[in-house]
Tab-separated table of C-alpha atoms (C1' of nucleotides) in Angstrom:
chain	number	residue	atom	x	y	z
A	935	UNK	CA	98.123	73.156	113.541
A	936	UNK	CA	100.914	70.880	115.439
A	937	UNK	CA	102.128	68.692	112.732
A	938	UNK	CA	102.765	64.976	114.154
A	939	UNK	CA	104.403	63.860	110.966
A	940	UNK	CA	107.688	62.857	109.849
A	941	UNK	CA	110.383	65.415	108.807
A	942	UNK	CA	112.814	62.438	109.586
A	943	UNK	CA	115.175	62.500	106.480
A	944	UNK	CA	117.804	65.160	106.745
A	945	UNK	CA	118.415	66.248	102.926
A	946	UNK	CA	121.657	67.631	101.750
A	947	UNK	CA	119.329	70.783	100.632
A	948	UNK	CA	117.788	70.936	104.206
A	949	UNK	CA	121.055	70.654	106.022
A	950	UNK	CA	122.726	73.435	103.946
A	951	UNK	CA	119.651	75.311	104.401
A	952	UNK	CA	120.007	75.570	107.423
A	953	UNK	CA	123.846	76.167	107.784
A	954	UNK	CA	123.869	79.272	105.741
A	955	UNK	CA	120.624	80.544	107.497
A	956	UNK	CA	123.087	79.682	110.929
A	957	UNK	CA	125.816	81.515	109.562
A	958	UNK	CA	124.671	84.770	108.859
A	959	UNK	CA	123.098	87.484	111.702
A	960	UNK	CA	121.670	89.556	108.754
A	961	UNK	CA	117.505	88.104	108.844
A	962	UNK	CA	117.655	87.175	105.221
A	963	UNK	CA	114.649	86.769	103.342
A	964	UNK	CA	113.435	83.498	101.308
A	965	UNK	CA	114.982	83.922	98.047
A	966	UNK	CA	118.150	85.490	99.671
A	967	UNK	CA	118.463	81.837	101.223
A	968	UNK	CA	117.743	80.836	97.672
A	969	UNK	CA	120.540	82.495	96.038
A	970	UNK	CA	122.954	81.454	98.891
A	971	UNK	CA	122.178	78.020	98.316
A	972	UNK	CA	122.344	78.118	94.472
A	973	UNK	CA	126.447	78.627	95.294
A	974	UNK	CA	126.286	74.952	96.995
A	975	UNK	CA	123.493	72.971	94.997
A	976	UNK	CA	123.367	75.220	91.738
A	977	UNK	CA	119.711	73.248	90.713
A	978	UNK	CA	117.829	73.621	93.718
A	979	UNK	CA	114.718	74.719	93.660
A	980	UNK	CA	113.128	77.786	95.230
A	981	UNK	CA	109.681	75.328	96.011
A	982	UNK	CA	112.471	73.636	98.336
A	983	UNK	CA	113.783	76.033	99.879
A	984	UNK	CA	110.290	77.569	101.255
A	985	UNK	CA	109.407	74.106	101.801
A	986	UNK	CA	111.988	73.559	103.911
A	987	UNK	CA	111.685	76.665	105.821
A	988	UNK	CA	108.139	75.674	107.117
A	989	UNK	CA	109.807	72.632	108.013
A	990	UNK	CA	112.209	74.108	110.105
A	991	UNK	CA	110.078	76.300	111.911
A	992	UNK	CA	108.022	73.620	112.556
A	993	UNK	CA	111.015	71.843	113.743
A	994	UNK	CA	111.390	75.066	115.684
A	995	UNK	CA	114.919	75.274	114.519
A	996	UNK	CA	114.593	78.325	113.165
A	997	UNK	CA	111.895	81.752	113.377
A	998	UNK	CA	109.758	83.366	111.032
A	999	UNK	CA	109.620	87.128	110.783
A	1000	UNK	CA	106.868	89.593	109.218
A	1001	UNK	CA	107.644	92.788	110.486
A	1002	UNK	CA	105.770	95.519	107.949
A	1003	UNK	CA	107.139	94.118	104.878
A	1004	UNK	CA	105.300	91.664	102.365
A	1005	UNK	CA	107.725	89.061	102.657
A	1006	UNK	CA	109.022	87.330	105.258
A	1007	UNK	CA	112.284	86.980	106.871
A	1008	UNK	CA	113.976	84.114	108.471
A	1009	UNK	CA	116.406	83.839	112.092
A	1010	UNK	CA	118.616	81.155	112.331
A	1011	UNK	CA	117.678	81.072	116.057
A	1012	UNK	CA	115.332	79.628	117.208
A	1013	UNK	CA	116.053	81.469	121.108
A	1014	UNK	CA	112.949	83.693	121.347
A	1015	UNK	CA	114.856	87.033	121.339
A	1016	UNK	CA	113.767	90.785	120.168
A	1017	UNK	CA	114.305	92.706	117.129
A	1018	UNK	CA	114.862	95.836	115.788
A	1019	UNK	CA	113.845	97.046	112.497
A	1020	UNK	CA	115.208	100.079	110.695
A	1021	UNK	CA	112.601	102.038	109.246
A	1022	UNK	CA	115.546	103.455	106.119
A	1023	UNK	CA	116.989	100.563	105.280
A	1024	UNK	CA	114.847	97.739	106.188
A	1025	UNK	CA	117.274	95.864	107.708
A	1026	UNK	CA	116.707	93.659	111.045
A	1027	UNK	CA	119.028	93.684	113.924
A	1028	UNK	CA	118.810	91.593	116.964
A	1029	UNK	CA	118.597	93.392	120.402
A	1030	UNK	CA	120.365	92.075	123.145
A	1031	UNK	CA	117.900	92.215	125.648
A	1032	UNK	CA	116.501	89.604	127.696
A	1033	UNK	CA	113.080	88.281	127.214
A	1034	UNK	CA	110.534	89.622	129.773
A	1035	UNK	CA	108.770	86.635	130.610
A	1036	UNK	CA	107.531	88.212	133.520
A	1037	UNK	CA	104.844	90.133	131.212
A	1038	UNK	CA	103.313	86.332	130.148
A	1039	UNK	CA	102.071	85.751	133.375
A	1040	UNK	CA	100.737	89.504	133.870
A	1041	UNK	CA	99.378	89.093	130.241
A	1042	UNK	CA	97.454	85.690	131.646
A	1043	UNK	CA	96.280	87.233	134.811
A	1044	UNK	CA	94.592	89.936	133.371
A	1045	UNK	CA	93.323	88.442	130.210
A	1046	UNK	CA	92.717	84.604	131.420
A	1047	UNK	CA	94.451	83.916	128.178
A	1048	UNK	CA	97.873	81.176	128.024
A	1049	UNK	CA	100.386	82.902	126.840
A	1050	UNK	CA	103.068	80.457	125.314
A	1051	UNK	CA	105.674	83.370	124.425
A	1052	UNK	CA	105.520	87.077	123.094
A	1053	UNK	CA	107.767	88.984	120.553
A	1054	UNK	CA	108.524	92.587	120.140
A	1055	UNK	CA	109.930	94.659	117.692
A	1056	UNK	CA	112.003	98.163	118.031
A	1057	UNK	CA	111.216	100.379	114.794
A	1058	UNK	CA	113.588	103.564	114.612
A	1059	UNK	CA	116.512	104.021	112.463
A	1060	UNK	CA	119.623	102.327	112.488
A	1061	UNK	CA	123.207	104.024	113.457
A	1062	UNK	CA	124.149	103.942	109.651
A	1063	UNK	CA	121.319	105.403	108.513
A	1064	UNK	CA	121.072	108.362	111.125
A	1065	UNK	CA	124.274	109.554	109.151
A	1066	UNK	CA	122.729	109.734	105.754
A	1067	UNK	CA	121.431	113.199	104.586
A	1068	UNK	CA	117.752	113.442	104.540
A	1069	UNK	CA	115.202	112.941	101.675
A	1070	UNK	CA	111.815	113.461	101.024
B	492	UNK	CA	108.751	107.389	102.475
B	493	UNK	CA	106.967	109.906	104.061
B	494	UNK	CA	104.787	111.407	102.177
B	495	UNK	CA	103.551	115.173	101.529
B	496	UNK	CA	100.887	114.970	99.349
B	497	UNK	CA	97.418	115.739	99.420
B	498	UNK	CA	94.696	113.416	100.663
B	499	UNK	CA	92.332	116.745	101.505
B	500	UNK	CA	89.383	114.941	100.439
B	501	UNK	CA	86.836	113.188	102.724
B	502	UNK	CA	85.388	110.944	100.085
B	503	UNK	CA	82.155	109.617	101.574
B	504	UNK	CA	84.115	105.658	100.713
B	505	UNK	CA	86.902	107.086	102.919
B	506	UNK	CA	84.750	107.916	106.092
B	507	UNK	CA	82.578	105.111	105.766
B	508	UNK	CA	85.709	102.547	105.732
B	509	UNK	CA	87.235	104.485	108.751
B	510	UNK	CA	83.948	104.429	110.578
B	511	UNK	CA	83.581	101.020	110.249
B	512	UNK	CA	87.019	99.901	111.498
B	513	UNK	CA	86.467	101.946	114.259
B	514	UNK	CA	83.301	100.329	115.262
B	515	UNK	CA	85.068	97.447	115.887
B	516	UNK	CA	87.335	95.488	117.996
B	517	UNK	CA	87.913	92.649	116.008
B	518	UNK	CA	91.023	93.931	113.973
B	519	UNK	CA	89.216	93.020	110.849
B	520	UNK	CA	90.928	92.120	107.257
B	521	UNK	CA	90.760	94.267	103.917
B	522	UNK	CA	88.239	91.410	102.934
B	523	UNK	CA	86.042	91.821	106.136
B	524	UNK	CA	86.257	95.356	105.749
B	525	UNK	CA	85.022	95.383	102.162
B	526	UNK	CA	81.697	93.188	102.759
B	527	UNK	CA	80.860	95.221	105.713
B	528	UNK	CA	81.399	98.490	103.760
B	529	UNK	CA	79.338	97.239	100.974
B	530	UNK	CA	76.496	97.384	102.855
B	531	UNK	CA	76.882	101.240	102.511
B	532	UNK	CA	78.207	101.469	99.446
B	533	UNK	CA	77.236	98.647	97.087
B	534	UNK	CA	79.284	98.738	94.262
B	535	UNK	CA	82.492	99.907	96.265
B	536	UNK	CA	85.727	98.159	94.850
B	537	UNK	CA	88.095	96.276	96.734
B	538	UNK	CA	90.457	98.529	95.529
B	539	UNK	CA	89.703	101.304	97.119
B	540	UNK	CA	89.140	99.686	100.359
B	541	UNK	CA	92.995	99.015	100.378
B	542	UNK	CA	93.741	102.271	98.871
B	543	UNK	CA	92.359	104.153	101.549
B	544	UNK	CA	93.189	102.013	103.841
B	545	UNK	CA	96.886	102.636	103.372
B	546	UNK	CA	96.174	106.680	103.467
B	547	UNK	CA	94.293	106.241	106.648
B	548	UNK	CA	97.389	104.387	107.355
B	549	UNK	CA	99.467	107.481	106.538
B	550	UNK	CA	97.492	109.954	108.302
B	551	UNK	CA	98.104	107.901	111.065
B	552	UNK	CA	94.627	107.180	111.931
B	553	UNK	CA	94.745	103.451	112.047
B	554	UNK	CA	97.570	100.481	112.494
B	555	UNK	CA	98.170	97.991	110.079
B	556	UNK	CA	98.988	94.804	112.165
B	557	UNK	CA	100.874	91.773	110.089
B	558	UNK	CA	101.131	89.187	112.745
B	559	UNK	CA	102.217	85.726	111.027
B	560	UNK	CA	99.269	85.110	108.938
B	561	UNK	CA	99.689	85.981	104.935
B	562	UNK	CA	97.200	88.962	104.888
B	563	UNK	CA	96.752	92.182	106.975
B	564	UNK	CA	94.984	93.070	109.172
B	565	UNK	CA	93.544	96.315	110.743
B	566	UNK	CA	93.116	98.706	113.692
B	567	UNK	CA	91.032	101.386	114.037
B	568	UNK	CA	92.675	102.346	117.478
B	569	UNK	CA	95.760	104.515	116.673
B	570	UNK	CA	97.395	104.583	119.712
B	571	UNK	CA	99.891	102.277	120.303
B	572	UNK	CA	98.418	99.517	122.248
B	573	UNK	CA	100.245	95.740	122.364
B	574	UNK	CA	98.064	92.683	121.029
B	575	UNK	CA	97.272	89.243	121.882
B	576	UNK	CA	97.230	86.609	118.675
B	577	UNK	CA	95.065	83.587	119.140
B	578	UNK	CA	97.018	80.576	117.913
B	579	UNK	CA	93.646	78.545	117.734
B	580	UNK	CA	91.341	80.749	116.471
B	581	UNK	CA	93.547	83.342	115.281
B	582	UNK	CA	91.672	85.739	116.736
B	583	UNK	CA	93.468	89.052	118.001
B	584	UNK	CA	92.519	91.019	121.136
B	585	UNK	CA	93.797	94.204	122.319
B	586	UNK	CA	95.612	93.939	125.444
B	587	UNK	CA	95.281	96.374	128.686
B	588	UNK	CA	98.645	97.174	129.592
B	589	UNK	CA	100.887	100.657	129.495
B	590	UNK	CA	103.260	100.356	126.659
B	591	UNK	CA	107.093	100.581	128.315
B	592	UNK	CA	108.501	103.495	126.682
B	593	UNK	CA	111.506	103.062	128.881
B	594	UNK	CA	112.486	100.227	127.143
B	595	UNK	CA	112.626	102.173	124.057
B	596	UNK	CA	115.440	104.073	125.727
B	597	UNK	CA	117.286	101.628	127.041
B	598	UNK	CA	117.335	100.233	123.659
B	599	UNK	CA	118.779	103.509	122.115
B	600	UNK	CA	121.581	103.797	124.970
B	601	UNK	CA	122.628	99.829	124.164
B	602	UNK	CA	122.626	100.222	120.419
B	603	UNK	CA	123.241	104.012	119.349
B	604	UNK	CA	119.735	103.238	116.823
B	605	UNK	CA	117.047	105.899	117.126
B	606	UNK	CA	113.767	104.383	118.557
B	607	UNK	CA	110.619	105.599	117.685
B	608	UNK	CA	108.408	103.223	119.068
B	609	UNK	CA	108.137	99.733	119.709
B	610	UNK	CA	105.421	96.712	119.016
B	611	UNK	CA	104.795	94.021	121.359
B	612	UNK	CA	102.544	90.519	120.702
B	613	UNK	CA	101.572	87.913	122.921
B	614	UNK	CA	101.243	84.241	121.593
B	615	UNK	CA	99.062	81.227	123.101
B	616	UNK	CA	94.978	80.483	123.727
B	617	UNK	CA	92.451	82.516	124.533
B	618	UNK	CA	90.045	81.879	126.860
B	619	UNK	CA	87.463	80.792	124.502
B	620	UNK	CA	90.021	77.789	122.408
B	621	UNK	CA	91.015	76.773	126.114
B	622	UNK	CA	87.830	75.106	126.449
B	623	UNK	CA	87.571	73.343	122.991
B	624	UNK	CA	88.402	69.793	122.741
B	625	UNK	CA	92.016	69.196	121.733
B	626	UNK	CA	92.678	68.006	118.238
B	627	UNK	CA	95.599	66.876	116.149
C	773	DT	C1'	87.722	124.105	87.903
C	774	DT	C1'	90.913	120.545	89.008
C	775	DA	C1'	93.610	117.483	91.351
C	776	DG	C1'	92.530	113.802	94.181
C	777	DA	C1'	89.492	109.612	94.405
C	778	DT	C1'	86.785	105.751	92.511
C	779	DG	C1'	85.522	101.238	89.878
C	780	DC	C1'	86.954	97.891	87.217
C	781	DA	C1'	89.936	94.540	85.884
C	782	DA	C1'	94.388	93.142	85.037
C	783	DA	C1'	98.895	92.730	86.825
C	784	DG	C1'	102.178	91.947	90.639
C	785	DG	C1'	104.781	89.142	93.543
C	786	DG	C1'	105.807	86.324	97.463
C	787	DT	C1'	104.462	81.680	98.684
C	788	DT	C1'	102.293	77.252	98.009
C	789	DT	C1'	101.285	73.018	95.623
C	790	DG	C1'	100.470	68.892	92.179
C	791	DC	C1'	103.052	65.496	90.167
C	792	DA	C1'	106.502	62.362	88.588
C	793	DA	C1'	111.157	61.267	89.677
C	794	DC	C1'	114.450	60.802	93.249
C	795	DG	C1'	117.011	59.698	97.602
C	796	DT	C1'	117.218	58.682	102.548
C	797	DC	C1'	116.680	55.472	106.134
D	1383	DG	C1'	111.416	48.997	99.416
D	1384	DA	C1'	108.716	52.723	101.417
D	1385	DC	C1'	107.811	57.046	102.005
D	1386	DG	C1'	109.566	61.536	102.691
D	1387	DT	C1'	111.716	65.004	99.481
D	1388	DT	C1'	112.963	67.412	95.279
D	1389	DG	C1'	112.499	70.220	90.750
D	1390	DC	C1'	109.635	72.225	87.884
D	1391	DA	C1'	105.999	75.008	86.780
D	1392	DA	C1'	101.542	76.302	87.442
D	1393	DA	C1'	98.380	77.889	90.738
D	1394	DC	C1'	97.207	80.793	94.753
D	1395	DC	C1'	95.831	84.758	96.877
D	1396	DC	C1'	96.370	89.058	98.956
D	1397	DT	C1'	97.490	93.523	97.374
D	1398	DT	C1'	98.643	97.008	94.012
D	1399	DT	C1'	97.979	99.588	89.838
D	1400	DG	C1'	96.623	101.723	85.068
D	1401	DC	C1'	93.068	104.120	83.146
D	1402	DA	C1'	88.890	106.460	82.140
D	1403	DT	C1'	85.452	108.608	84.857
D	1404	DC	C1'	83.832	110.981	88.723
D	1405	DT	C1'	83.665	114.314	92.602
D	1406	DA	C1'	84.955	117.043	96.760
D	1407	DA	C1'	86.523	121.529	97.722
DNA sequence: TTAGATGCAAAGGGTTTGCAACGTC
DNA sequence: GACGTTGCAAACCCTTTGCATCTAA
């Protein structure tokens, strides 16, 4: 699973990558990424950009996100930290709440288990969407 | 999203895939679900496996968990419960420990969202991949 | 009787991958 | 110069879906 290899060369495409995944608080997904990046290097590929994704997470520069939907989302930071996902609109805010790390070691003593980290996820509905009229 | 319609009928494909899931822990797959199911029903589709899977979803009588790997997977135990994910094995276990609905709260007073519920996963080795050999 | 459910197979759709050319160190 | 990386497009693979047929209520 741990890859040992090299990831040494830092591409233009990697590096801007990961700047526009830095610079935005909004979760995007894969091809979101893709589009942004088209603005900078108009012939990248969308092979590179998932490529370079798994890179980065590998890297642990940055953190994969499945919450519910089919495709994933990507955080620019790489700071274990909670979510919260609005059950409306889809979109993914981060909570500012610290980590309980206290629960890893409660986890281990009653399981046995190691636990390296945990994540958790808030599902509700977001502020703007609590204003929206209903609909079936 | 929510839906009104009908699902009146208990199709004998319906309770057999619910009683299945529900005689296990193991948090099986569609797939898994499917050959076990066949045994019952031999020329059931893997269509309707998923199918009903997602209205069993919808009546709230199972979870659908998505926890990093590319395919689903499935509890039988509706409750809310948190999880532990195997990073060796992959395996996932259910874990013994009262979900904090307080947190829930605090999380509505800090953000204004509405918070229905939360979901909470654990990370590391279980007991089991502890013992194994390491490899690279 | 009839609307919901099934089987089958094809389609969907996000993600991965093989390969030749390219670019970083 | 060597080897990681890219672009392109095809392949993957889990999941969904259209349709004719079937069946639970």
């Amino acid at each position: 699973m741990t890859r040992k290899k090299g990831f040494t060369r830092m591409t233009k495409q990697r590096r801007i990558i990961l700047d526009v995944l830095r610079s935005t608080t909004s979760h995007p997904t894969a091809d979101w990424l893709y589009e942004k990046v088209k603005d900078k290097i108009p012939n990248i590929s969308l092979g590179t950009v998932y490529r370079n994704l798994n890179i980065l997470k590998e890297m642990n520069e940055i953190m994969e996100l499945n919450y519910g939907s089919t495709y994933s989302r990507f955080d620019g930071n790489p700071q274990n930290h909670y979510h919260f996902v609005c059950e409306r609109c889809g979109r993914v805010f981060d909570i500012d709440e610290e980590v309980h790390r206290e629960m890893d070691r409660r986890v281990e003593e009653k399981t046995g288990f190691t636990v390296r980290y945990h994540r958790m996820e808030f599902y509700g509905t977001c502020r703007e969407c609590q204003n929206e009229k209903e609909e079936e």
